[in-house]
C-alpha cells in the first residue's frame, strides 16, 4: 500500500502551491526513504511550474535541491543506514548500463536520465520532487552530505553547486588562473565561492555593484558592473575562464574579448532567446565557447566533499511552506540573497 507525505502541490501553471498530500511508492529493495529537512528553490522549478519550458505534468511537486536524513532503507540497500545525512539532486534514475552511465555521466544517459520531478520514470510513473516531507529514491542517486555542511546550506549545492563545480573543474579553475563569474544569483554566488576555494583569482561581473560586499566576502578579488562600458575596456584579455550564469540576452562578443588567448567561455545560464556570436571573436585567440549541464553522481559527491573540506555552503534564506509563491516572484525579480530554502517541516496539509 503506498504511503502518503505532506507536499507543496501545484495543480496548474497559474495555481500557485497548496499544501496537501502525495503518495510515494513502497520501498523497492534498492530504495531509500528520505525525511526531507530542506528543499532549495531553483529557477528551473519556476520555469517548469509556469510551463515556460513546455507543458508540465500536473499535479506537480517541484524541488531538486533536497537535503535530509535517511528514514528507512530497502532490504538490499547496503550503502545507507537510517539517520544518515543525505541529499538528492536533479536526477533520480538512469539506465546504469550505457557508456555515459558507466563513465559517471548519468546526467547524459543515452537512454535518458530521469529528472527528480516532472519526469516519467522507467516504471511509467511521474516523478515528484523535494517540496515535501519525504521522498523515495534509488540508492544510486542518494548523496552523502558531510557533517561539516548544515543541511539548509547543503540543499542548494545539489543543483546550483554541481552546476557551477563541473565546468570550473573541467576548465581548470585553480591557482594561477583568472576566472570571471557573470551574474551573482543562486548559481553565480556558488561559482564565486567554489572558484575561490579552488584557488582561482575571481572577478564578479554583475549588472550593478549592489552585491559587491557579498561577492568579495564569497571570495572575489574584484567586482565590476557590466552596465559600465569601462569594465569591458579595463578587463580585455583578462580571463582564462568566464563562467556565465545569467539567463538574459548578453553581448557575447564583448565577453569573448575578455578572455585570454586559449580562454574558455562556459554557459550555464539559459537565455530564452537565441544569441549571436561573431566567430572572429573565437578564431582570433583560439578561444572556446561551451556549455555545461549539472554533473554525474560521482562528481556531485566530490563537490559535496570539496565543499565540506573548504567550509562552503550556499548562502540561504530559510522560508516556510506558505511563503513559496511569494518567493517565486522574488527569485524572478532577483531579490533573493542567494537561495531560498523551504523548511519542509512547515508543510501542513489542509485536507
Ligand atoms: Zn536546479
Ligand atoms: Zn545510461
Coordinates of C-alpha atoms and ligand atoms in Angstrom, one line a residue:
X1 CA 0.0 0.0 0.0
X2 CA 1.5 3.4 -1.0
X3 CA 2.2 5.8 1.8
X4 CA 1.5 9.5 1.8
X5 CA 3.5 12.5 2.7
X6 CA 2.7 16.2 3.0
X7 CA 3.8 18.2 0.0
X8 CA 3.5 21.5 -1.8
X9 CA 1.4 20.8 -4.8
X10 CA 0.8 22.9 -8.0
X11 CA -2.4 22.0 -9.8
X12 CA -1.7 24.2 -12.8
X13 CA 0.8 26.6 -14.2
X14 CA -1.1 29.5 -12.6
X15 CA -2.5 27.9 -9.4
X16 CA 0.5 28.5 -7.1
X17 CA 1.1 25.9 -4.4
X18 CA -1.3 24.3 -2.0
X19 CA -0.3 22.2 1.0
X20 CA -1.7 18.7 0.5
X21 CA -0.5 15.1 0.5
X22 CA 1.1 12.9 -2.2
X23 CA 1.7 9.2 -2.4
X24 CA 5.1 7.8 -2.7
X25 CA 5.9 4.2 -3.8
X26 CA 6.6 1.4 -1.4
X27 CA 10.3 0.8 -0.9
X28 CA 11.8 -1.4 -3.6
X29 CA 14.8 -3.5 -2.5
X30 CA 17.3 -0.7 -3.6
X31 CA 15.2 2.3 -2.4
X32 CA 15.9 4.8 0.3
X33 CA 13.2 6.8 2.1
X34 CA 14.4 10.2 3.0
X35 CA 13.0 12.6 5.6
X36 CA 13.5 15.9 3.8
X37 CA 14.6 18.8 6.0
X38 CA 15.1 21.4 3.4
X39 CA 14.4 21.9 -0.3
X40 CA 16.0 24.7 -2.3
X41 CA 14.1 26.8 -4.8
X42 CA 15.9 26.6 -8.2
X43 CA 14.9 28.9 -11.1
X44 CA 14.2 25.6 -13.0
X45 CA 11.4 24.9 -10.6
X46 CA 9.8 28.1 -11.6
X47 CA 10.3 27.7 -15.3
X48 CA 8.8 24.2 -15.1
X49 CA 5.7 25.0 -13.0
X50 CA 4.9 28.1 -15.1
X51 CA 5.4 25.9 -18.2
X52 CA 7.9 28.3 -19.6
X53 CA 9.9 25.3 -20.8
X54 CA 6.9 23.5 -22.3
X55 CA 3.9 21.6 -20.9
X56 CA 4.3 20.2 -17.3
X57 CA 2.5 17.2 -15.8
X58 CA 0.1 18.3 -13.0
X59 CA -0.4 17.9 -10.2
X60 CA 3.3 18.8 -9.8
X61 CA 5.7 18.8 -6.9
X62 CA 9.0 20.5 -7.8
X63 CA 12.3 20.7 -6.0
X64 CA 15.6 19.1 -6.9
X65 CA 17.8 20.5 -4.2
X66 CA 17.0 18.1 -1.4
X67 CA 18.7 17.6 1.9
X68 CA 17.6 15.5 4.8
X69 CA 18.2 12.2 6.6
X70 CA 17.5 8.6 5.8
X71 CA 14.3 7.3 7.4
X72 CA 14.2 3.7 6.0
X73 CA 16.0 1.6 3.5
X74 CA 15.0 -1.3 1.2
X75 CA 16.2 -4.8 2.0
X76 CA 19.1 -4.8 -0.5
X77 CA 20.4 -1.3 0.4
X78 CA 24.0 -1.6 1.7
X79 CA 25.4 2.0 1.4
X80 CA 22.9 3.8 3.6
X81 CA 21.5 3.5 7.1
X82 CA 18.7 5.2 9.0
X83 CA 19.9 8.6 10.2
X84 CA 22.5 9.2 7.5
X85 CA 22.6 12.8 6.3
X86 CA 21.9 12.7 2.6
X87 CA 20.9 14.8 -0.4
X88 CA 19.2 14.3 -3.8
X89 CA 19.9 16.5 -6.8
X90 CA 18.4 16.8 -10.3
X91 CA 18.5 13.1 -11.1
X92 CA 16.7 10.0 -9.6
X93 CA 17.4 7.3 -12.2
X94 CA 19.3 6.4 -15.3
X95 CA 19.9 3.1 -17.3
X96 CA 23.1 2.4 -15.5
X97 CA 24.4 0.5 -18.5
X98 CA 25.2 2.9 -21.3
X99 CA 28.7 4.4 -21.9
X100 CA 27.7 7.7 -20.2
X101 CA 26.3 5.9 -17.1
X102 CA 29.4 3.6 -16.9
X103 CA 31.6 6.7 -17.2
X104 CA 29.8 8.5 -14.3
X105 CA 27.9 10.9 -16.5
X106 CA 24.4 9.7 -15.6
X107 CA 23.2 13.2 -16.5
X108 CA 23.8 12.3 -20.1
X109 CA 22.4 8.7 -20.0
X110 CA 21.8 7.7 -23.6
X111 CA 18.5 6.0 -22.6
X112 CA 17.5 9.2 -20.8
X113 CA 18.1 10.2 -17.2
X114 CA 15.0 10.6 -15.1
X115 CA 14.7 14.0 -13.5
X116 CA 13.7 14.4 -9.9
X117 CA 10.3 15.9 -10.8
X118 CA 8.1 16.3 -13.9
X119 CA 9.9 13.3 -15.4
X120 CA 8.4 9.9 -16.4
X121 CA 10.4 7.2 -14.6
X122 CA 11.3 3.9 -16.2
X123 CA 8.3 2.4 -14.3
X124 CA 6.0 4.9 -16.1
X125 CA 5.3 6.9 -13.0
X126 CA 5.8 10.7 -13.0
X127 CA 8.4 11.8 -10.5
X128 CA 7.6 14.2 -7.7
X129 CA 10.3 16.4 -6.2
X130 CA 11.5 17.8 -2.9
X131 CA 8.9 20.3 -1.8
X132 CA 7.6 17.5 0.5
X133 CA 8.3 15.9 3.9
X134 CA 9.6 12.7 2.3
X135 CA 10.9 11.3 -0.9
X136 CA 11.8 7.8 -2.2
X137 CA 14.9 7.5 -4.3
X138 CA 17.0 4.6 -5.6
X139 CA 20.2 4.3 -3.6
X140 CA 22.5 5.1 -6.5
X141 CA 21.1 8.6 -6.7
X142 CA 21.5 9.4 -3.0
X143 CA 24.4 11.6 -2.0
X144 CA 26.2 11.8 1.3
X145 CA 26.1 15.3 3.0
X146 CA 29.2 15.6 5.2
X147 CA 28.7 16.7 8.8
X148 CA 30.5 19.9 8.2
X149 CA 27.7 21.3 6.0
X150 CA 24.4 22.5 7.5
X151 CA 21.5 20.7 5.8
X152 CA 19.9 24.0 4.9
X153 CA 23.1 25.2 3.2
X154 CA 23.7 21.8 1.6
X155 CA 20.4 21.6 -0.3
X156 CA 21.3 24.2 -3.0
X157 CA 24.6 22.5 -3.6
X158 CA 22.7 19.6 -5.2
X159 CA 21.9 21.8 -8.2
X160 CA 23.5 25.2 -8.0
X161 CA 26.6 23.7 -6.5
X162 CA 27.2 21.0 -9.0
X163 CA 26.1 23.1 -12.0
X164 CA 29.0 25.5 -11.3
X165 CA 31.5 23.0 -9.9
X166 CA 31.6 20.8 -13.0
X167 CA 32.7 23.4 -15.5
X168 CA 35.1 25.0 -13.1
X169 CA 36.9 21.7 -12.6
X170 CA 36.7 20.8 -16.3
X171 CA 38.1 24.1 -17.5
X172 CA 40.9 24.2 -14.9
X173 CA 40.0 26.8 -12.4
X174 CA 42.8 26.8 -9.8
X175 CA 45.9 28.6 -8.6
X176 CA 47.3 30.9 -11.2
X177 CA 44.1 31.1 -13.2
X178 CA 41.8 34.1 -13.5
X179 CA 38.0 33.3 -13.5
X180 CA 35.2 35.7 -14.2
X181 CA 31.7 34.8 -12.9
X182 CA 28.9 36.6 -14.7
X183 CA 25.9 37.1 -12.6
X184 CA 25.6 36.9 -8.8
X185 CA 22.4 34.9 -8.2
X186 CA 21.9 31.4 -7.0
X187 CA 24.3 29.9 -9.4
X188 CA 26.7 32.8 -9.5
X189 CA 27.3 33.1 -5.8
X190 CA 28.2 29.4 -5.7
X191 CA 30.5 29.9 -8.7
X192 CA 32.4 32.6 -6.8
X193 CA 32.7 30.5 -3.6
X194 CA 33.8 27.4 -5.5
X195 CA 36.3 29.1 -7.9
X196 CA 37.9 31.0 -5.0
X197 CA 38.2 27.8 -2.9
X198 CA 39.8 26.1 -5.9
X199 CA 42.5 28.8 -5.7
X200 CA 41.5 30.9 -8.7
X201 CA 41.6 34.6 -8.8
X202 CA 37.9 35.5 -9.1
X203 CA 36.2 38.6 -10.6
X204 CA 32.4 39.0 -10.5
X205 CA 30.8 40.7 -13.5
X206 CA 27.3 41.8 -12.3
X207 CA 24.8 44.3 -13.7
X208 CA 25.5 46.7 -10.8
X209 CA 27.7 46.9 -7.8
X210 CA 24.9 46.4 -5.3
X211 CA 26.1 42.9 -4.2
X212 CA 29.8 43.8 -4.2
X213 CA 30.3 43.4 -0.5
X214 CA 28.8 39.9 -0.6
X215 CA 30.8 39.0 -3.7
X216 CA 34.1 39.9 -2.0
X217 CA 33.0 38.1 1.2
X218 CA 32.4 35.0 -1.0
X219 CA 36.0 35.2 -2.2
X220 CA 36.1 37.5 -5.3
X221 CA 39.1 39.8 -5.5
X222 CA 37.4 42.2 -8.0
X223 CA 33.8 43.1 -8.7
X224 CA 32.7 45.1 -11.8
X225 CA 29.5 46.4 -13.2
X226 CA 28.6 45.2 -16.7
X227 CA 26.4 48.3 -17.0
X228 CA 29.7 50.3 -17.1
X229 CA 31.3 50.2 -20.6
X230 CA 34.7 50.8 -18.9
X231 CA 34.5 47.3 -17.5
X232 CA 34.8 45.8 -21.0
X233 CA 37.8 48.0 -21.8
X234 CA 39.6 47.5 -18.5
X235 CA 39.3 43.7 -18.5
X236 CA 40.1 42.9 -22.1
X237 CA 42.1 39.7 -22.3
X238 CA 42.0 39.2 -18.5
X239 CA 40.4 35.8 -18.0
X240 CA 41.2 32.1 -18.5
X241 CA 37.6 31.1 -17.9
X242 CA 34.4 33.0 -17.9
X243 CA 31.5 31.2 -16.2
X244 CA 28.3 32.8 -17.3
X245 CA 25.3 32.1 -15.1
X246 CA 22.8 34.7 -16.5
X247 CA 19.7 33.8 -18.4
X248 CA 19.3 37.2 -20.1
X249 CA 20.3 38.4 -23.5
X250 CA 24.0 39.2 -23.5
X251 CA 26.7 40.7 -25.8
X252 CA 28.6 37.5 -26.4
X253 CA 31.4 39.1 -28.4
X254 CA 32.1 41.6 -25.7
X255 CA 32.5 38.8 -23.2
X256 CA 34.7 36.8 -25.6
X257 CA 37.1 39.8 -25.8
X258 CA 37.6 39.5 -22.0
X259 CA 39.2 36.1 -22.5
X260 CA 42.9 35.4 -22.7
X261 CA 44.3 33.5 -25.7
X262 CA 43.1 29.9 -25.4
X263 CA 40.5 31.0 -22.9
X264 CA 37.0 29.4 -22.4
X265 CA 33.6 30.9 -22.1
X266 CA 31.2 28.5 -20.5
X267 CA 27.5 28.9 -20.3
X268 CA 25.3 27.5 -17.5
X269 CA 22.5 30.1 -17.8
X270 CA 19.8 29.6 -20.4
X271 CA 18.7 32.8 -22.2
X272 CA 15.2 32.5 -23.6
X273 CA 16.3 33.9 -27.0
X274 CA 19.0 32.7 -29.4
X275 CA 22.2 34.7 -29.0
X276 CA 24.6 35.6 -31.8
X277 CA 28.3 35.3 -31.9
X278 CA 30.9 36.6 -34.4
X279 CA 33.2 33.6 -35.0
X280 CA 36.1 36.0 -35.5
X281 CA 35.9 36.5 -31.7
X282 CA 36.7 32.9 -31.2
X283 CA 39.2 32.5 -34.0
X284 CA 41.4 35.4 -33.0
X285 CA 42.9 33.8 -29.9
X286 CA 41.9 30.2 -30.2
X287 CA 39.1 30.7 -27.8
X288 CA 36.4 28.2 -26.9
X289 CA 32.7 28.6 -26.1
X290 CA 30.9 25.8 -24.4
X291 CA 28.1 24.8 -22.1
X292 CA 27.7 22.6 -19.1
X293 CA 24.7 20.7 -17.6
X294 CA 24.8 19.8 -13.9
X295 CA 27.1 16.7 -13.4
X296 CA 27.0 13.0 -12.6
X297 CA 26.6 11.4 -9.2
X298 CA 30.3 10.8 -8.6
X299 CA 31.1 14.4 -9.5
X300 CA 28.3 15.6 -7.2
X301 CA 29.7 13.6 -4.3
X302 CA 33.1 15.0 -5.0
X303 CA 31.6 18.5 -5.0
X304 CA 29.9 17.9 -1.6
X305 CA 33.2 16.6 -0.1
X306 CA 35.1 19.6 -1.6
X307 CA 32.6 22.0 0.0
X308 CA 32.9 20.3 3.4
X309 CA 36.7 20.4 3.1
X310 CA 36.7 24.1 2.3
X311 CA 33.8 25.2 4.7
X312 CA 31.5 26.1 1.9
X313 CA 27.7 26.0 1.9
X314 CA 25.1 28.0 -0.1
X315 CA 24.1 31.4 1.4
X316 CA 20.4 30.8 2.0
X317 CA 17.2 32.4 3.3
X318 CA 15.1 29.7 5.0
X319 CA 11.3 30.1 4.3
X320 CA 8.2 28.3 5.3
X321 CA 5.7 26.5 3.1
X322 CA 3.3 29.4 2.9
X323 CA 6.0 31.7 1.6
X324 CA 6.8 29.8 -1.5
X325 CA 4.6 31.6 -4.0
X326 CA 5.9 35.0 -2.9
X327 CA 9.4 33.6 -3.0
X328 CA 9.0 32.6 -6.7
X329 CA 8.2 36.2 -7.6
X330 CA 11.3 37.4 -5.6
X331 CA 13.5 34.9 -7.4
X332 CA 12.2 36.1 -10.8
X333 CA 12.9 39.7 -9.6
X334 CA 16.4 38.8 -8.4
X335 CA 15.6 39.7 -4.8
X336 CA 16.8 36.6 -3.1
X337 CA 20.1 36.5 -1.2
X338 CA 21.1 34.0 -2.6
X339 CA 18.9 30.9 -2.4
X340 CA 15.5 30.3 -0.8
X341 CA 15.3 27.0 1.0
X342 CA 12.0 25.7 2.2
X343 CA 11.8 24.3 5.7
X344 CA 9.7 21.3 4.8
X345 CA 8.6 20.6 8.3
X346 CA 6.3 23.6 7.8
X347 CA 4.2 21.9 5.2
X348 CA 0.8 21.2 6.9
X349 CA -1.8 19.6 4.6
X350 CA -5.1 21.5 4.7
X351 CA -7.0 18.3 3.9
Ligands
LIG1 ZN1 18.1 23.4 -10.5
LIG2 ZN1 22.6 5.3 -19.2

